[in-house]
GROMACS .gro file of C-alpha atoms in nm:
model
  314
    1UNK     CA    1   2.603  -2.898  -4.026
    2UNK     CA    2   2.351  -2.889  -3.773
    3UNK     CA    3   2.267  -2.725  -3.454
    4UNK     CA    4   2.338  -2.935  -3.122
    5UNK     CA    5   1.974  -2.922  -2.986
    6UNK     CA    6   1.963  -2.809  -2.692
    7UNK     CA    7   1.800  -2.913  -2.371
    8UNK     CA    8   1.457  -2.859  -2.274
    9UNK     CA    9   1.389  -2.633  -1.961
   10UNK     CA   10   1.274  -2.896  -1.692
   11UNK     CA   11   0.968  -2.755  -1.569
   12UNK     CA   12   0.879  -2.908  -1.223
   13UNK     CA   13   0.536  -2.951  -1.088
   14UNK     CA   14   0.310  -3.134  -0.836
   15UNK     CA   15   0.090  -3.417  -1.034
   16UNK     CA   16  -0.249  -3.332  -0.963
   17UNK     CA   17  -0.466  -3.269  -1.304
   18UNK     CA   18  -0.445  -2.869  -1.177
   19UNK     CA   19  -0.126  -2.854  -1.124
   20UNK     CA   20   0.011  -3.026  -1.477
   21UNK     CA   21  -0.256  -2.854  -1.661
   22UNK     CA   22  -0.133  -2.522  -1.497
   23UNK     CA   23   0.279  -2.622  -1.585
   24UNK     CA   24   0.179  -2.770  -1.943
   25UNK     CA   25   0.077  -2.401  -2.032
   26UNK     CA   26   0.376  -2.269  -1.948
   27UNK     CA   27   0.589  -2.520  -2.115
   28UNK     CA   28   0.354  -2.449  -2.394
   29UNK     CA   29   0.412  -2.105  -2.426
   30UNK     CA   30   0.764  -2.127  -2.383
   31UNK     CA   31   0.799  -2.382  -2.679
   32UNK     CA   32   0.609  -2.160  -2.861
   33UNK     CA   33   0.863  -1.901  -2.810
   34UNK     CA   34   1.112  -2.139  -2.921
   35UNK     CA   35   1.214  -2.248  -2.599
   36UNK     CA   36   1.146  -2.629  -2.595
   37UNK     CA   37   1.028  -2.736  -2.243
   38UNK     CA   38   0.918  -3.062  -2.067
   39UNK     CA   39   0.748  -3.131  -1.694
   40UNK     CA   40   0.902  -3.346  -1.427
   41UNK     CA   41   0.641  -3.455  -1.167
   42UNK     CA   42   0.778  -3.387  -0.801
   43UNK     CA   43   0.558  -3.558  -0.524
   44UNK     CA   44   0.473  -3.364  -0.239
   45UNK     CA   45   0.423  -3.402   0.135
   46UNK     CA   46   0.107  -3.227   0.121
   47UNK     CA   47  -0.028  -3.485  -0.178
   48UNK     CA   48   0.041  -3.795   0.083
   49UNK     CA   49  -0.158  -3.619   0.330
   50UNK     CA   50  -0.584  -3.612   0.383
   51UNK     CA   51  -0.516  -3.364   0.730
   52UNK     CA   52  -0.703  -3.002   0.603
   53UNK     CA   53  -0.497  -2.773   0.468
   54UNK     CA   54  -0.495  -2.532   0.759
   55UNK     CA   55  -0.349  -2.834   0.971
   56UNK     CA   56  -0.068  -2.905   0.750
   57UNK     CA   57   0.015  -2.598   0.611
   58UNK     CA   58   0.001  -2.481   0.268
   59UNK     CA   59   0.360  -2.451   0.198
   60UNK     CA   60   0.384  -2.838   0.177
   61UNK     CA   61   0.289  -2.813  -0.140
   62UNK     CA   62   0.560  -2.561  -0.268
   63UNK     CA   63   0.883  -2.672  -0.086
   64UNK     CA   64   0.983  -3.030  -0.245
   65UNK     CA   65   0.958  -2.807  -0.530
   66UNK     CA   66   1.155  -2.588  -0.459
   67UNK     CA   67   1.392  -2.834  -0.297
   68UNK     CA   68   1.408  -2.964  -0.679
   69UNK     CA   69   1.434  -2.650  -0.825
   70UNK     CA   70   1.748  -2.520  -0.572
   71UNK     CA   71   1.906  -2.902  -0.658
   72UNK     CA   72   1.945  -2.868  -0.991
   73UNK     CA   73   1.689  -3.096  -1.106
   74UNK     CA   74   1.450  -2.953  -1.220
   75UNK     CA   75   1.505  -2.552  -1.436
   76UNK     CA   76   1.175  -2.398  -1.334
   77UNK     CA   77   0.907  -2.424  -1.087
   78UNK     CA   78   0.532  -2.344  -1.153
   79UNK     CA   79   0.281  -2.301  -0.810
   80UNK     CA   80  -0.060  -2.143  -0.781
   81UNK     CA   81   0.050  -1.842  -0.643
   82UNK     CA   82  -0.168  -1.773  -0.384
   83UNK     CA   83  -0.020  -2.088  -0.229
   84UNK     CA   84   0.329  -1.937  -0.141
   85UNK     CA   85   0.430  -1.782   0.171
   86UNK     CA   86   0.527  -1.425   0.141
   87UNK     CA   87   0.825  -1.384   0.246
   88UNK     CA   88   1.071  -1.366  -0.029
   89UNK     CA   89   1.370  -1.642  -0.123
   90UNK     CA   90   1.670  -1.453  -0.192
   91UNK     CA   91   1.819  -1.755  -0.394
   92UNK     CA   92   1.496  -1.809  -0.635
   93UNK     CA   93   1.307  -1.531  -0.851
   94UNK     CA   94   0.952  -1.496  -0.952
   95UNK     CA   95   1.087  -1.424  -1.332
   96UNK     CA   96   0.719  -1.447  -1.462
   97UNK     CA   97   0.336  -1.390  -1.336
   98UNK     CA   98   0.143  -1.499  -1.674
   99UNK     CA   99  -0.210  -1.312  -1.727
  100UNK     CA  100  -0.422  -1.412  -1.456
  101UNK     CA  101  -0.740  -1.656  -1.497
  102UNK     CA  102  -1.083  -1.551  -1.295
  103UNK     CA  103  -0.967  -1.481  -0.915
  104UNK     CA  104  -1.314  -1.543  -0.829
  105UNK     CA  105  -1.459  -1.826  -0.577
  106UNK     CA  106  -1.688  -2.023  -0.715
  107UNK     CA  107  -2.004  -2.212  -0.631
  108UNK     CA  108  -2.058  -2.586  -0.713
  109UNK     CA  109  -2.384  -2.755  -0.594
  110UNK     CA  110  -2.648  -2.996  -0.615
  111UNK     CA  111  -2.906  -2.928  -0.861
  112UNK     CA  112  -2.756  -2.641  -1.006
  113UNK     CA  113  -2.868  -2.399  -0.698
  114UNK     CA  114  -2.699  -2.054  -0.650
  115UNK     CA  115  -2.626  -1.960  -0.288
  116UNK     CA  116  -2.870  -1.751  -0.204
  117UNK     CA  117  -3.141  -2.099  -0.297
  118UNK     CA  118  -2.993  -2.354  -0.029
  119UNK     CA  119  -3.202  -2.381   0.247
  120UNK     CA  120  -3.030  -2.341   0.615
  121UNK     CA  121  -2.873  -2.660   0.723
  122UNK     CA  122  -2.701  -2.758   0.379
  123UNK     CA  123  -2.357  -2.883   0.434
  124UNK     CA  124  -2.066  -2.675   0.212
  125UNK     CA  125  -1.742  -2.799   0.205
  126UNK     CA  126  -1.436  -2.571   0.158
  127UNK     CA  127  -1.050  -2.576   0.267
  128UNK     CA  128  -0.977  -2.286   0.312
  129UNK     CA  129  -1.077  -2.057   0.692
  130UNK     CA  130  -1.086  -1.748   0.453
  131UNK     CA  131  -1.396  -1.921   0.250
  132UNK     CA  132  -1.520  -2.080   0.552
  133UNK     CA  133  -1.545  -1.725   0.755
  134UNK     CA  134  -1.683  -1.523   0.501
  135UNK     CA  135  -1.973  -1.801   0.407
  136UNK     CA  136  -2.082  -1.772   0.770
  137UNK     CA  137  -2.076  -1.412   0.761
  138UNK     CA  138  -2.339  -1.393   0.501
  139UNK     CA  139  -2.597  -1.570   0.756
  140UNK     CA  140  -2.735  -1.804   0.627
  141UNK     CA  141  -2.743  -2.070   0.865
  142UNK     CA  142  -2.509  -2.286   0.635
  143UNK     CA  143  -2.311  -2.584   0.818
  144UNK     CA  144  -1.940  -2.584   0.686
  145UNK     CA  145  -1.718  -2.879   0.668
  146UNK     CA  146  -1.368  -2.874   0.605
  147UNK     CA  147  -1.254  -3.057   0.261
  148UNK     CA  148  -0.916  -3.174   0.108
  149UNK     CA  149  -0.887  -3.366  -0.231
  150UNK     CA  150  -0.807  -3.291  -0.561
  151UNK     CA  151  -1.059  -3.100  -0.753
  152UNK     CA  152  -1.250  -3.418  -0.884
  153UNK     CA  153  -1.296  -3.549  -0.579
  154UNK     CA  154  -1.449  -3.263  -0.416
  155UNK     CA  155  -1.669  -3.195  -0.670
  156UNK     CA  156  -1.765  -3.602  -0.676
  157UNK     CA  157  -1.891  -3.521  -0.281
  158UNK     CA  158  -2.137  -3.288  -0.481
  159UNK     CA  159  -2.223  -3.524  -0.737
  160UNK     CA  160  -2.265  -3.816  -0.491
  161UNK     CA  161  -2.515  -3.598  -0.234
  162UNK     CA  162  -2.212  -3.678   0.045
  163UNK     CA  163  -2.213  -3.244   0.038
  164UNK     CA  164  -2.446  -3.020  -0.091
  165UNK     CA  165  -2.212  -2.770  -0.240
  166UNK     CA  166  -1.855  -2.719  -0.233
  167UNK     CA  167  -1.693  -2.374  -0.274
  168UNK     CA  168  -1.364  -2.381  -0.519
  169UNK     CA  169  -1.090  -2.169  -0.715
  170UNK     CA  170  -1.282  -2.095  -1.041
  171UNK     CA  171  -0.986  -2.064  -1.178
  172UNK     CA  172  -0.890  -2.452  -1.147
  173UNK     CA  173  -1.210  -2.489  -1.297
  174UNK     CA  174  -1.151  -2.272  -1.602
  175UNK     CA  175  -0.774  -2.443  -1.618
  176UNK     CA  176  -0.936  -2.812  -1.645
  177UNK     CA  177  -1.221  -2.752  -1.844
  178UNK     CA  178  -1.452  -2.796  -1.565
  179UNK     CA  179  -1.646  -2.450  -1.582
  180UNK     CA  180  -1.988  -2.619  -1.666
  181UNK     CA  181  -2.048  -2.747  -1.277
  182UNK     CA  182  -2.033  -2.405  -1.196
  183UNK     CA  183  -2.362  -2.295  -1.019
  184UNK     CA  184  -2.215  -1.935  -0.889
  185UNK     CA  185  -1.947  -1.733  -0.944
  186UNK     CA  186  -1.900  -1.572  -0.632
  187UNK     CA  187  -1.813  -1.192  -0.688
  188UNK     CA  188  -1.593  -1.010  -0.480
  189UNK     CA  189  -1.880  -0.837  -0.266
  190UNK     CA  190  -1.993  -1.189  -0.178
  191UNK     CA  191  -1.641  -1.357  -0.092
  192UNK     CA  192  -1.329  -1.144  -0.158
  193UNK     CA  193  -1.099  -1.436  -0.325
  194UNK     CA  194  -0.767  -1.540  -0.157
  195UNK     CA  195  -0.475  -1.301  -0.248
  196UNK     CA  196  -0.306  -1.401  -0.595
  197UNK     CA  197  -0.614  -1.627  -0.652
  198UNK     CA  198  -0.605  -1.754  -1.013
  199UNK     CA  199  -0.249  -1.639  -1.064
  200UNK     CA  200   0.033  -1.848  -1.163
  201UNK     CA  201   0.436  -1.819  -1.035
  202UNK     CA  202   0.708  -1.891  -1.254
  203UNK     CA  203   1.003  -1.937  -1.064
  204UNK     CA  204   1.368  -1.993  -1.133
  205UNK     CA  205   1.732  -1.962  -0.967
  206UNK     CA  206   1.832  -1.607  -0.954
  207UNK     CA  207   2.182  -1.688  -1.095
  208UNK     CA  208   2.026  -1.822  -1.415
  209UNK     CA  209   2.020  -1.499  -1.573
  210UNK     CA  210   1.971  -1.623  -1.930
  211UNK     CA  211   1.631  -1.822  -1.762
  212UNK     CA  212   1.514  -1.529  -1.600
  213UNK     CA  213   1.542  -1.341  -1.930
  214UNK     CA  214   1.342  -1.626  -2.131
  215UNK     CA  215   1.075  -1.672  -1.848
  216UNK     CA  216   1.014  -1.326  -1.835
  217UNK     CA  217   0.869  -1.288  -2.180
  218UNK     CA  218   0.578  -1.439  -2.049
  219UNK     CA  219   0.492  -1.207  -1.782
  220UNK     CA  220   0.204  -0.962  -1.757
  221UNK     CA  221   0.256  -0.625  -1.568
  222UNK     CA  222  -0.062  -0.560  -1.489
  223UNK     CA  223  -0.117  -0.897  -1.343
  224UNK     CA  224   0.200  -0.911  -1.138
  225UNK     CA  225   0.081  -0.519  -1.014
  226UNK     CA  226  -0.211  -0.669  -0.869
  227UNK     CA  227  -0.075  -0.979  -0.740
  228UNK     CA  228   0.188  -0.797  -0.553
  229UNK     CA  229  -0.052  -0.523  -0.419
  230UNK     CA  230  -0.320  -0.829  -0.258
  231UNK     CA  231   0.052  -1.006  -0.145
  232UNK     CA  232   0.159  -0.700   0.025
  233UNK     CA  233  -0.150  -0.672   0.241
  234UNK     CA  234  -0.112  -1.022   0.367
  235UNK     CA  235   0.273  -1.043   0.470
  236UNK     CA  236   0.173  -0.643   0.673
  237UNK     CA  237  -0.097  -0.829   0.826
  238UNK     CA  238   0.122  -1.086   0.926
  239UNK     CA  239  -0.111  -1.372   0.830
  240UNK     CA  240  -0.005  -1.688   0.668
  241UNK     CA  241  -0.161  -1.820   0.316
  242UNK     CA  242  -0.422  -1.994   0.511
  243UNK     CA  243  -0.588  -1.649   0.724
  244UNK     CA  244  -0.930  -1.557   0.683
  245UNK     CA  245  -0.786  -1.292   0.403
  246UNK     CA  246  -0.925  -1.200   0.096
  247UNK     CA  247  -0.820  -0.932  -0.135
  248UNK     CA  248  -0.870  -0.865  -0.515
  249UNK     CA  249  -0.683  -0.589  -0.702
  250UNK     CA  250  -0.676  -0.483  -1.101
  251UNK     CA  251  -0.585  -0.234  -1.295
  252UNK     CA  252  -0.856   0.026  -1.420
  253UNK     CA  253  -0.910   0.319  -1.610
  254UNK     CA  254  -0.942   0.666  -1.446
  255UNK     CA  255  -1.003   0.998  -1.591
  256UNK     CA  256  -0.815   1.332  -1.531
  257UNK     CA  257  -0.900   1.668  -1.485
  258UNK     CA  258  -0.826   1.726  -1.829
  259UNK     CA  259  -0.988   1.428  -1.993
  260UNK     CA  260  -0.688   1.266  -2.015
  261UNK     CA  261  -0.714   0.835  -1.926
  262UNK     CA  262  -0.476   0.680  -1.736
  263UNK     CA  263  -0.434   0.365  -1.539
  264UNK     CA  264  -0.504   0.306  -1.126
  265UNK     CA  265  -0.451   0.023  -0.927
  266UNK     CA  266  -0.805  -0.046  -0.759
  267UNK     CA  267  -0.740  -0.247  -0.421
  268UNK     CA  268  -1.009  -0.427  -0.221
  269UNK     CA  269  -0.935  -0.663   0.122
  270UNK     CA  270  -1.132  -0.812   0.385
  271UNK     CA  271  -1.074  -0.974   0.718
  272UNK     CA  272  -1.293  -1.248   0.851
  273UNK     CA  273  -1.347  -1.363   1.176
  274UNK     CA  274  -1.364  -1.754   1.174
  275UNK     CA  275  -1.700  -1.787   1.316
  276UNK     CA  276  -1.846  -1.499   1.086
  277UNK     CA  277  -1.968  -1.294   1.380
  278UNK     CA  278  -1.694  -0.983   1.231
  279UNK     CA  279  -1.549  -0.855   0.852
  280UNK     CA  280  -1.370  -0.599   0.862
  281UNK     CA  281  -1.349  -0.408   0.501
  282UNK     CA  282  -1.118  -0.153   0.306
  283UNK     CA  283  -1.025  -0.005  -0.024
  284UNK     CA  284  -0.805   0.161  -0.169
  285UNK     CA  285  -0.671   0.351  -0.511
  286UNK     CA  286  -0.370   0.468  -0.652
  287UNK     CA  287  -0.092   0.440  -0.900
  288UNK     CA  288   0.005   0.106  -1.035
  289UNK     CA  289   0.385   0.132  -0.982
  290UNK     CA  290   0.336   0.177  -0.555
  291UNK     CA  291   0.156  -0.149  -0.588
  292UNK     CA  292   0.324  -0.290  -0.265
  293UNK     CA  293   0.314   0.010  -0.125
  294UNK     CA  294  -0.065   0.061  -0.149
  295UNK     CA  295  -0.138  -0.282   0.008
  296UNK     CA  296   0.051  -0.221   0.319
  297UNK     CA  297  -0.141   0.118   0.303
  298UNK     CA  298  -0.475  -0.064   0.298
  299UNK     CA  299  -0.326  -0.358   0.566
  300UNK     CA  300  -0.240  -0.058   0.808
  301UNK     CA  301  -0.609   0.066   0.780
  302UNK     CA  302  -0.725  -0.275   0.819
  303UNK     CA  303  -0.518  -0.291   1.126
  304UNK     CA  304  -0.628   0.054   1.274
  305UNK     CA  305  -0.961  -0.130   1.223
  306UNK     CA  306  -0.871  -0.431   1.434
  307UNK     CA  307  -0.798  -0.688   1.197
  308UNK     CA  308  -0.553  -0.758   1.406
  309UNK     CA  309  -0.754  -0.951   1.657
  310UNK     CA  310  -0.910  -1.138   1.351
  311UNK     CA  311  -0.633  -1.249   1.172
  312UNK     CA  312  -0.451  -1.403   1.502
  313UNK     CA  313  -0.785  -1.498   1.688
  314UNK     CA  314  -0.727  -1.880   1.747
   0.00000   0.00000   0.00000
């Protein structure tokens, strides 16, 4: 007599190529673990809408979603973390942060050129203020326009001479097999990546106890220590998903007195101001289980510094 099968885990998810390529790896991995799982495509607000993401506000992307997920019809939610706000949802639970893909920006432009080879004048398109600030930091007489689209389309303004370069998540490049239009990876002491950049949330009810159980076999400690360090530093700055913030965290081996290795949590952050004329800079290390405690440390110095004015400058 056999088994009645039971259902899959409904996995929703927005239905750009990213976003179903990001989902399909965790219903992958959780079939793999003998948990059978399917995607339901959920359109969003922000997927009607061309306005730039710093108009609209990047949690259009994450609440129909969540308006499934809280409605029963969907089991699970997937988003890019970096693109939820911070303040927590007592109802719904992060059970899983899977190993995190390269945080770094990355550079896409005509004929291959890295940034420090396009001449002053060449137009760059990004969407995000955090990008936008710390490319006009660097001084180099770039013009920057603001861009929305899915991936493809940004990078067919490159391809089509419409831009000269576009600045993107290499991670969404990495996800869609994309990583060959790649002129630059950007690394942190160039652009400081958005916090949670190339990080994934896997979120479920909190009352689905059994869920959270199964969902949390795919999480990875050390990513979710450095996700929730860079996440602390933007909710104590007070600055919303789409601030001129970057930070980058990960865990790394020290050395003790005796000879003895153990693991730190190494935290970096920046704060732009839009037009590039300021960036403010701090760092921090420590131990990996005060994660959230070390980014508010590092967000306080930051403050003290005046990122203050930065962050809420209009």
């Amino acid at each position: 007599m056999s088994e009645t099968p039971t259902a899959p885990i409904r996995i929703g998810t927005r239905g750009s190529l990213l976003a179903r390529t990001q989902s399909q790896t965790i219903a992958d991995a959780l079939t793999a673990a003998g948990h059978p799982a399917e995607l339901v495509i959920i359109k969003t607000a922000g997927d009607a809408s061309a306005a730039p993401v710093a108009e609209i506000g990047v949690g259009v992307f994450t609440t129909a979603i969540r308006v499934a997920l809280r409605n029963d019809e969907v089991d699970v939610a997937v988003h890019s973390y970096k693109d939820l706000p911070t303040a927590p949802e007592d109802d719904l639970t992060i059970a899983a942060v899977p190993t995190r893909v390269d945080p770094r920006d990355a550079l896409v432009a005509r004929d291959g050129l890295v940034l420090g080879e396009l001449p002053p004048g060449s137009v760059i398109g990004t969407s995000a203020p955090r990008r936008a600030a710390q490319l006009r930091a660097l001084g180099l007489g770039l013009e920057i326009r603001p861009l929305r689209g899915n991936l493809d389309s940004r990078l067919g303004k490159v391809a089509s001479g419409e831009l000269d370069a576009v600045v993107v998540a290499r991670a969404g490049l990495v996800r869609i097999g994309r990583t060959e239009v790649v002129s630059e990876a950007l690394e942190p002491v160039v652009m400081l990546p958005a916090p949670a950049q190339g990080a994934l949330a896997v979120e479920c009810r909190s009352d689905d106890a059994e869920l959270v159980r199964i969902l949390a076999e795919l999480d990875d400690q050390s990513t979710r220590a450095a996700i929730d360090a860079e996440r602390a530093v933007l909710a104590a700055l007070e600055a919303g998903c789409t601030a001129p913030v970057g930070a980058i965290a990960e865990v790394v081996e020290s050395i003790d007195e005796d000879g003895r290795i153990f693991a730190e949590l190494s935290l970096r952050a920046a704060v732009a101001a839009e037009d590039g004329s300021d960036v403010i800079r701090a760092s921090v290390v420590g131990p990996v289980d005060r994660a959230v405690q070390l980014g508010k440390d590092l967000a306080a110095e930051l403050l003290e510094l005046g990122a203050g004015e930065l962050v809420n400058s209009p």
